[in-house]
Coordinates of C-alpha atoms in Angstrom, one line a residue:
X1 CA -6.2 2.6 10.4
X2 CA -6.0 6.1 8.7
X3 CA -6.7 7.6 5.2
X4 CA -3.1 7.4 4.8
X5 CA -3.3 3.3 5.3
X6 CA -6.3 3.1 3.0
X7 CA -4.4 4.8 0.0
X8 CA -1.3 2.3 0.3
X9 CA -3.7 -0.8 0.4
X10 CA -6.3 0.5 -2.4
X11 CA -3.2 1.4 -4.4
X12 CA -1.8 -2.1 -3.6
X13 CA -5.0 -3.7 -4.3
X14 CA -5.9 -2.0 -7.6
X15 CA -2.0 -3.3 -8.9
X16 CA -2.9 -6.9 -7.7
X17 CA -6.3 -7.1 -9.4
X18 CA -5.0 -5.6 -12.5
X19 CA -1.8 -8.0 -12.6
X20 CA -4.4 -10.8 -12.3
X21 CA -6.6 -9.6 -15.0
X22 CA -3.5 -9.6 -17.5
X23 CA -3.0 -13.5 -16.3
X24 CA -0.2 -13.2 -14.1
X25 CA -0.1 -14.7 -10.4
X26 CA -0.1 -12.3 -7.5
X27 CA 1.0 -13.0 -3.8
X28 CA -0.3 -9.8 -2.0
X29 CA 0.9 -9.5 1.5
X30 CA 0.0 -6.8 4.1
X31 CA -0.5 -7.0 7.8
X32 CA 0.6 -5.3 11.0
X33 CA 4.0 -4.9 12.8
X34 CA 3.1 -5.0 16.3
X35 CA 6.3 -4.8 18.6
X36 CA 8.0 -1.8 19.8
X37 CA 7.7 0.8 22.4
X38 CA 4.9 2.9 21.0
X39 CA 2.9 -0.3 21.2
X40 CA 4.1 -1.0 24.7
X41 CA 3.6 2.2 26.1
X42 CA -0.2 2.4 24.2
X43 CA -0.8 -0.9 25.9
X44 CA 0.3 0.1 29.6
X45 CA -2.2 3.5 28.7
X46 CA -4.8 1.2 28.1
X47 CA -4.2 -1.0 31.0
X48 CA -3.8 -4.0 28.8
X49 CA -1.4 -6.7 28.2
X50 CA 0.8 -5.9 24.8
X51 CA -0.3 -8.9 22.9
X52 CA -3.9 -8.0 23.8
X53 CA -3.8 -4.6 22.7
X54 CA -2.1 -5.8 19.5
X55 CA -5.0 -8.3 18.7
X56 CA -7.2 -5.7 19.1
X57 CA -5.6 -3.3 16.8
X58 CA -4.6 -5.6 14.3
X59 CA -8.4 -6.8 13.9
X60 CA -9.2 -3.4 13.2
X61 CA -6.7 -3.6 10.1
X62 CA -8.5 -6.9 9.2
X63 CA -11.8 -5.3 9.2
X64 CA -10.9 -2.1 7.2
X65 CA -10.0 -4.4 4.4
X66 CA -13.2 -5.5 4.0
X67 CA -14.9 -2.0 4.2
X68 CA -12.1 -1.2 1.4
X69 CA -13.1 -4.0 -0.7
X70 CA -9.8 -5.4 -0.9
X71 CA -9.0 -8.5 -2.7
X72 CA -10.4 -11.4 -0.5
X73 CA -7.0 -13.7 -0.9
X74 CA -4.7 -11.3 0.6
X75 CA -2.6 -12.3 2.8
X76 CA -2.4 -10.9 6.2
X77 CA 0.8 -11.0 8.1
X78 CA 1.3 -10.3 11.9
X79 CA 4.6 -10.1 13.5
X80 CA 3.6 -11.7 16.3
X81 CA 2.9 -15.0 14.3
X82 CA 4.8 -18.0 15.4
X83 CA 6.3 -18.8 11.5
X84 CA 7.1 -15.0 11.7
X85 CA 8.7 -14.7 15.0
X86 CA 11.1 -18.0 14.0
X87 CA 11.8 -16.5 10.8
X88 CA 13.1 -13.3 12.4
X89 CA 15.0 -15.3 14.8
X90 CA 16.5 -17.3 11.9
X91 CA 17.4 -14.3 10.3
X92 CA 19.2 -12.8 13.2
X93 CA 21.4 -16.1 13.5
X94 CA 22.3 -16.1 9.8
X95 CA 23.4 -12.5 10.1
X96 CA 25.3 -12.8 13.2
X97 CA 27.2 -16.0 11.6
X98 CA 28.1 -13.9 8.8
X99 CA 29.8 -11.5 10.9
X100 CA 27.5 -8.8 10.9
X101 CA 26.0 -8.5 14.5
X102 CA 28.3 -7.2 17.6
X103 CA 27.9 -6.0 21.0
X104 CA 29.2 -2.3 22.1
X105 CA 28.1 0.3 25.0
X106 CA 26.2 3.4 23.1
X107 CA 24.4 6.7 23.8
X108 CA 22.2 8.0 21.0
X109 CA 18.9 10.2 20.3
X110 CA 16.1 8.5 19.5
X111 CA 12.7 9.3 18.2
X112 CA 10.2 7.1 19.6
X113 CA 7.6 8.1 17.1
X114 CA 10.1 7.1 13.9
X115 CA 11.3 4.4 16.1
X116 CA 14.7 5.2 14.8
X117 CA 18.2 6.8 16.1
X118 CA 18.4 10.5 15.1
X119 CA 21.7 12.7 14.2
X120 CA 21.8 16.4 15.2
X121 CA 21.6 17.2 11.4
X122 CA 17.9 15.5 11.4
X123 CA 16.3 17.0 14.6
X124 CA 14.7 20.7 13.9
X125 CA 15.4 22.6 17.2
X126 CA 15.6 19.5 19.2
X127 CA 12.7 17.8 17.8
X128 CA 12.2 15.4 14.8
X129 CA 10.5 17.1 11.9
X130 CA 8.1 14.3 11.7
X131 CA 7.1 14.0 15.5
X132 CA 7.6 17.7 16.4
X133 CA 5.4 17.1 19.8
X134 CA 7.4 14.2 20.8
X135 CA 10.5 14.7 22.9
X136 CA 13.5 13.2 21.8
X137 CA 15.0 10.4 24.1
X138 CA 18.5 9.6 25.3
X139 CA 19.2 6.5 25.5
X140 CA 22.4 4.9 26.8
X141 CA 22.8 0.8 27.4
X142 CA 24.7 -1.7 26.0
X143 CA 23.0 -3.5 22.8
X144 CA 23.8 -5.6 19.8
X145 CA 24.5 -3.5 16.6
X146 CA 24.1 -4.1 13.0
X147 CA 27.2 -3.4 10.8
X148 CA 25.3 -1.0 8.5
X149 CA 28.5 0.9 7.7
X150 CA 29.9 -2.4 6.0
X151 CA 27.2 -2.1 3.2
X152 CA 27.7 1.8 1.8
X153 CA 29.3 0.5 -1.4
X154 CA 27.2 -2.5 -1.9
X155 CA 23.7 -0.6 -1.6
X156 CA 25.5 2.3 -4.1
X157 CA 26.1 -0.4 -6.4
X158 CA 22.9 -1.9 -6.1
X159 CA 21.5 1.6 -6.9
X160 CA 23.5 2.1 -9.8
X161 CA 22.9 -1.1 -11.4
X162 CA 19.0 -0.5 -10.9
X163 CA 18.2 2.7 -12.0
X164 CA 14.3 2.3 -11.2
X165 CA 14.9 0.3 -8.0
X166 CA 12.8 3.4 -6.0
X167 CA 10.2 5.2 -7.4
X168 CA 9.6 8.4 -7.8
X169 CA 13.4 9.3 -8.5
X170 CA 13.1 12.2 -6.6
X171 CA 12.8 9.9 -3.3
X172 CA 15.6 7.4 -5.0
X173 CA 17.9 10.4 -5.4
X174 CA 17.0 11.3 -1.6
X175 CA 18.2 8.0 -0.5
X176 CA 21.2 7.7 -2.4
X177 CA 22.4 10.9 -1.3
X178 CA 21.6 9.7 2.4
X179 CA 24.0 6.7 1.7
X180 CA 26.8 8.6 0.3
X181 CA 27.1 10.7 3.2
X182 CA 28.1 7.5 5.2
X183 CA 26.3 5.0 7.4
X184 CA 26.5 4.5 10.9
X185 CA 26.1 0.9 12.8
X186 CA 22.6 0.9 14.4
X187 CA 21.2 -0.7 17.4
X188 CA 18.9 -3.9 16.6
X189 CA 18.2 -4.7 20.0
X190 CA 16.8 -3.4 23.6
X191 CA 17.4 -4.6 27.1
X192 CA 14.0 -6.4 28.2
X193 CA 14.1 -4.7 31.3
X194 CA 13.2 -1.5 29.7
X195 CA 11.6 -3.0 26.7
X196 CA 10.0 -6.4 26.9
X197 CA 7.5 -6.2 23.8
X198 CA 9.6 -7.8 21.4
X199 CA 11.1 -10.7 19.8
X200 CA 13.9 -12.5 21.9
X201 CA 17.3 -12.2 20.7
X202 CA 18.0 -16.0 19.7
X203 CA 20.7 -17.9 21.8
X204 CA 20.8 -15.2 24.4
X205 CA 21.2 -17.3 27.3
X206 CA 24.8 -17.6 26.4
X207 CA 25.1 -13.7 26.4
X208 CA 24.2 -12.8 29.8
X209 CA 26.5 -10.2 30.2
X210 CA 24.8 -7.7 28.4
X211 CA 21.1 -9.0 29.9
X212 CA 18.2 -10.2 28.2
X213 CA 17.4 -8.1 25.0
X214 CA 14.9 -8.2 22.6
X215 CA 15.1 -7.1 19.0
X216 CA 14.8 -3.9 17.4
X217 CA 11.2 -3.4 15.9
X218 CA 12.4 -2.7 12.5
X219 CA 14.9 -5.4 12.5
X220 CA 11.9 -7.9 13.3
X221 CA 9.2 -6.2 11.2
X222 CA 11.1 -5.8 7.9
X223 CA 11.7 -9.6 7.9
X224 CA 8.0 -10.0 6.9
X225 CA 8.3 -9.4 3.2
X226 CA 10.2 -13.1 3.3
X227 CA 8.9 -14.9 6.4
X228 CA 5.2 -14.1 4.5
X229 CA 6.2 -16.3 1.4
X230 CA 7.7 -19.1 3.4
X231 CA 11.5 -18.1 4.4
X232 CA 13.6 -19.9 5.4
X233 CA 11.5 -23.4 5.3
X234 CA 10.6 -23.0 1.5
X235 CA 13.5 -21.4 0.5
X236 CA 15.7 -24.8 1.2
X237 CA 13.4 -26.4 -1.1
X238 CA 13.8 -27.2 -4.8
X239 CA 13.5 -24.0 -6.7
X240 CA 10.3 -24.2 -9.1
X241 CA 8.3 -26.0 -7.0
X242 CA 4.7 -24.1 -6.6
X243 CA 4.8 -22.0 -3.4
X244 CA 8.3 -21.9 -2.6
X245 CA 10.2 -19.0 -1.4
X246 CA 12.1 -18.3 -4.8
X247 CA 8.9 -18.4 -7.0
X248 CA 7.9 -15.0 -5.3
X249 CA 11.3 -13.4 -4.3
X250 CA 12.2 -10.7 -5.1
X251 CA 9.2 -8.7 -4.5
X252 CA 7.6 -5.2 -5.2
X253 CA 7.2 -3.5 -1.8
X254 CA 4.7 -0.1 -1.5
X255 CA 5.5 2.0 1.5
X256 CA 4.8 5.8 2.7
X257 CA 8.1 8.4 2.2
X258 CA 8.3 7.9 6.2
X259 CA 9.6 4.5 5.4
X260 CA 12.2 5.5 2.6
X261 CA 15.1 4.8 4.7
X262 CA 14.0 1.7 6.3
X263 CA 12.7 0.1 3.1
X264 CA 15.3 1.0 0.7
X265 CA 18.6 1.0 2.4
X266 CA 18.5 -0.7 6.1
X267 CA 16.1 -3.7 4.6
X268 CA 18.7 -4.0 1.4
X269 CA 21.7 -4.0 3.7
X270 CA 20.1 -6.6 5.8
X271 CA 19.2 -8.9 3.1
X272 CA 23.2 -8.7 1.8
X273 CA 24.2 -9.5 4.9
X274 CA 21.9 -12.6 5.1
X275 CA 23.4 -13.4 1.8
X276 CA 19.6 -12.8 0.1
X277 CA 18.8 -11.2 -3.2
X278 CA 17.5 -7.6 -2.8
X279 CA 13.7 -6.3 -3.4
X280 CA 12.8 -6.0 -6.9
X281 CA 11.6 -2.7 -6.6
X282 CA 10.3 0.1 -4.1
X283 CA 7.5 2.5 -4.4
X284 CA 7.1 5.1 -2.2
X285 CA 3.8 7.2 -1.9
X286 CA 3.6 10.8 -0.1
X287 CA 1.3 11.9 2.5
X288 CA -2.1 12.9 2.6
X289 CA -2.7 16.3 3.9
X290 CA -5.9 18.2 5.1
X291 CA -6.3 21.7 4.2
X292 CA -2.5 21.9 3.5
X293 CA -1.5 20.7 7.2
X294 CA -0.4 17.3 8.2
X295 CA -3.4 15.2 9.7
X296 CA -3.0 15.2 13.1
X297 CA -5.6 14.8 16.2
X298 CA -4.9 17.7 17.8
X299 CA -5.5 20.0 15.1
X300 CA -8.8 18.0 14.4
X301 CA -8.4 17.2 10.7
X302 CA -7.7 13.5 10.7
X303 CA -10.2 11.9 7.9
X304 CA -11.5 8.5 8.8
X305 CA -11.9 6.3 5.6
X306 CA -14.8 4.2 7.2
X307 CA -16.9 7.4 7.7
X308 CA -16.3 8.3 3.9
X309 CA -17.3 4.6 3.1
X310 CA -20.5 4.5 5.6
X311 CA -21.5 8.2 3.6
X312 CA -20.5 7.3 -0.1
X313 CA -19.7 4.0 -0.4
X314 CA -16.5 2.0 -0.8
X315 CA -16.0 2.7 -4.7
X316 CA -16.4 6.6 -4.1
X317 CA -13.3 6.5 -1.5
X318 CA -11.3 4.4 -4.0
X319 CA -11.9 6.5 -6.8
X320 CA -11.0 9.6 -5.4
X321 CA -7.5 7.8 -3.4
X322 CA -6.8 6.6 -7.0
X323 CA -7.2 9.4 -9.0
X324 CA -7.4 12.5 -7.4
X325 CA -4.2 11.7 -4.7
X326 CA -0.8 11.6 -6.6
X327 CA 0.9 8.4 -6.6
X328 CA 4.0 9.8 -5.2
X329 CA 3.6 13.1 -4.2
X330 CA 1.4 14.8 -0.8
X331 CA -1.8 15.6 -1.7
X332 CA -4.6 17.3 0.2
X333 CA -7.9 15.7 1.1
X334 CA -10.6 17.9 2.3
X335 CA -14.5 16.7 2.7
X336 CA -15.3 19.5 0.4
X337 CA -13.1 18.2 -2.6
X338 CA -14.2 15.1 -2.0
X339 CA -17.7 15.7 -2.4
X340 CA -17.3 18.0 -5.3
X341 CA -15.8 15.3 -7.0
X342 CA -17.9 12.6 -6.0
X343 CA -20.7 14.6 -7.6
X344 CA -19.1 15.8 -10.7
X345 CA -17.4 12.6 -11.9
X346 CA -19.4 9.9 -10.2
X347 CA -23.2 11.1 -9.5
X348 CA -23.4 13.4 -12.6
X349 CA -20.5 11.4 -14.6
X350 CA -20.3 7.7 -14.4
X351 CA -23.6 7.0 -12.7
X352 CA -25.7 9.4 -15.1
X353 CA -24.1 7.9 -18.5
X354 CA -24.9 4.1 -17.3
X355 CA -28.6 5.3 -16.3
X356 CA -29.3 7.1 -19.7
X357 CA -27.7 4.4 -21.8
X358 CA -29.2 1.3 -20.0
X359 CA -32.4 3.3 -20.1
X360 CA -32.4 3.5 -24.0
X361 CA -31.0 0.0 -24.3
X362 CA -34.3 -1.2 -22.4
X363 CA -36.8 0.5 -24.2
X364 CA -35.3 -0.4 -27.6
X365 CA -32.5 -3.4 -27.8
X366 CA -34.3 -6.2 -26.1
X367 CA -32.5 -8.3 -28.9
X368 CA -29.3 -7.3 -28.3
X369 CA -28.1 -8.9 -24.8
X370 CA -25.8 -11.7 -26.8
X371 CA -23.9 -9.1 -28.5
X372 CA -23.2 -7.0 -25.6
X373 CA -22.0 -9.9 -23.6
X374 CA -19.7 -11.2 -26.0
X375 CA -18.2 -7.4 -26.6
X376 CA -17.8 -7.5 -22.9
X377 CA -15.9 -10.7 -22.7
X378 CA -13.5 -9.9 -25.5
X379 CA -12.2 -6.3 -24.3
X380 CA -8.6 -6.2 -23.6
X381 CA -6.6 -3.8 -21.6
X382 CA -5.4 -0.4 -23.7
X383 CA -1.8 0.3 -24.1
X384 CA -2.2 3.3 -22.3
X385 CA -3.7 1.6 -19.1
X386 CA -0.8 -0.9 -19.4
X387 CA 2.0 1.8 -19.6
X388 CA 0.6 3.8 -16.6
X389 CA 0.2 0.9 -14.2
X390 CA 3.7 -0.4 -15.5
X391 CA 4.9 3.0 -13.8
X392 CA 2.2 2.9 -10.8
X393 CA 0.5 5.7 -12.2
X394 CA -2.9 5.1 -11.0
X395 CA -4.4 8.5 -11.6
X396 CA -3.3 8.2 -15.2
X397 CA -5.2 5.3 -15.6
X398 CA -8.2 6.5 -14.7
X399 CA -8.0 9.5 -16.6
X400 CA -7.8 7.2 -19.7
X401 CA -11.2 5.5 -18.3
X402 CA -13.0 8.9 -17.4
X403 CA -11.8 10.3 -20.9
X404 CA -14.0 7.3 -22.4
X405 CA -16.7 8.1 -20.0
X406 CA -16.5 11.7 -21.3
X407 CA -16.6 10.8 -25.1
X408 CA -19.6 8.1 -24.4
X409 CA -21.5 11.0 -22.8
X410 CA -20.8 13.4 -25.7
X411 CA -21.8 10.6 -28.2
X412 CA -25.1 10.6 -26.5
X413 CA -25.4 13.9 -26.9
X414 CA -24.3 14.3 -30.5
X415 CA -26.5 11.4 -31.7
X416 CA -29.5 11.8 -29.6
X417 CA -30.6 8.6 -30.0
X418 CA -33.8 9.4 -27.8
X419 CA -34.9 11.7 -30.9
X420 CA -33.7 9.8 -33.6
X421 CA -35.4 6.5 -32.3
X422 CA -38.8 8.3 -34.0
X423 CA -37.1 9.4 -37.7
X424 CA -34.5 6.9 -37.9
X425 CA -34.8 3.9 -35.7
X426 CA -31.9 1.4 -37.2
X427 CA -29.3 4.2 -36.7
X428 CA -30.6 5.1 -33.1
X429 CA -30.3 1.2 -32.5
X430 CA -26.6 1.3 -34.0
X431 CA -25.9 4.2 -32.0
X432 CA -27.2 2.6 -28.8
X433 CA -25.4 -0.8 -29.3
X434 CA -22.3 1.2 -29.6
X435 CA -22.7 2.8 -26.1
X436 CA -23.8 -0.3 -24.4
X437 CA -20.5 -2.1 -25.7
X438 CA -18.8 1.3 -24.6
X439 CA -20.3 0.6 -21.4
X440 CA -19.0 -2.9 -21.0
X441 CA -15.4 -1.9 -22.0
X442 CA -15.8 0.8 -19.0
X443 CA -17.0 -1.8 -16.7
X444 CA -14.2 -4.0 -17.6
X445 CA -11.5 -1.1 -17.7
X446 CA -13.0 -0.7 -13.9
X447 CA -12.5 -3.8 -12.5
X448 CA -8.8 -3.1 -10.9
X449 CA -10.3 0.4 -9.5
X450 CA -13.7 0.1 -9.0
X451 CA -14.5 -3.6 -8.4
X452 CA -18.1 -3.4 -7.2
X453 CA -19.2 -0.5 -9.6
X454 CA -17.7 -2.7 -12.2
X455 CA -19.7 -5.7 -11.2
X456 CA -23.1 -3.4 -10.9
X457 CA -22.4 -2.0 -14.5
X458 CA -21.7 -5.6 -16.0
X459 CA -24.7 -6.7 -14.2
X460 CA -27.2 -4.3 -15.6
X461 CA -26.0 -4.9 -19.0
X462 CA -26.3 -8.3 -18.8
X463 CA -29.9 -8.0 -17.7
X464 CA -30.6 -5.1 -20.0
X465 CA -32.5 -3.4 -17.1
X466 CA -31.6 -0.3 -15.5
X467 CA -30.6 -0.6 -12.1
X468 CA -30.9 1.9 -9.3
X469 CA -28.8 4.7 -9.4
X470 CA -24.7 3.8 -9.0
X471 CA -24.1 6.8 -7.1
X472 CA -26.8 9.1 -5.4
X473 CA -26.1 12.9 -5.5
X474 CA -25.1 14.5 -2.4

């Protein structure tokens, strides 16, 4: 799991926590798609069976969710789960029954990195732009195909009727232009003799003329969005019954820009072919670069999120990714920038404010704890944060909170209660009460973003005793 995965799952976690704080029920799903040629080749290089290799890697993704303080009741799906395998095969059967799967012999240029077919116009000097160090593979075999071309008009109609279906709009314009240029049917199976690591195509025994086949990884993996919420079994139940498929579908999907085509066009066409409603909305984030370059092991600029957590703490990483990484565009991440921000906004900013205010409260407000707790419990999310989260602008929500932190710090500087306590103790106590209640508000607002720090601040307020520094200067 790299820093890009940490970005995506922390963004999703902030959304899930925020929506729950507003009284919404939330089904939060992530996981690992584990089939395909990349996993198969890596397993062979490691002298492991693909399932054993996938078990090891999947566990790493589960473990990092704990390190990143992701909501504990998150649903973690694996595409090797029996329920998902059954759902993917049922999905295939329904699409085939509806007439959108057929067989043909084909020859294609294929990028193993993307696990996508590529046209000449998508290649740069014969290489994929996203995986320039990998050779393009020429494939020729008889496979099953999905009638993607049948859905151009339907997809364009979907896009036209849902102006915010894909955010940001720059990515939406990109996929609309792609679909407008025309869609080509794509292969959705592989010969098991060449690629055995995949879900078997259902009812293959009746189709031995093409040889045993496994599902194309994307045709399998995308089904996780519906298999995770109980399709097809709970979809047959009465609508409105708690926990059934249609209580959750359609859903909001979060993905990186390298998933744009798969999420917003391929998957939507597949849903149409199975007579299922489209997704509700798809949010696409950019890449994290390092020093202006794409992260690469060969360049030695890959950032391990667990190392940052070890050195700075989980909420320090959550803070930077939510506030200083753009929610939609590429953003640069270097350890120098991270450390500078950490010291300025966490150690010297939030941490210093909490220490100063709570020291004043401990000394002079020994009677004020009940009022502080009531003030904390009655806070509601302001319109600025609600609007920011509605647009997936985590950075704007964080800016609002840090403006409150700055205002509280300025209030300390202007009123100087540590001085006026000697000349006008009642005014000083009133100022300190105001500051403590501002801290309570800040703690409440931080809950979706920095949950551990939120809990520490509220516990400090409840005890009316300064804790250890929230963030040690580095």
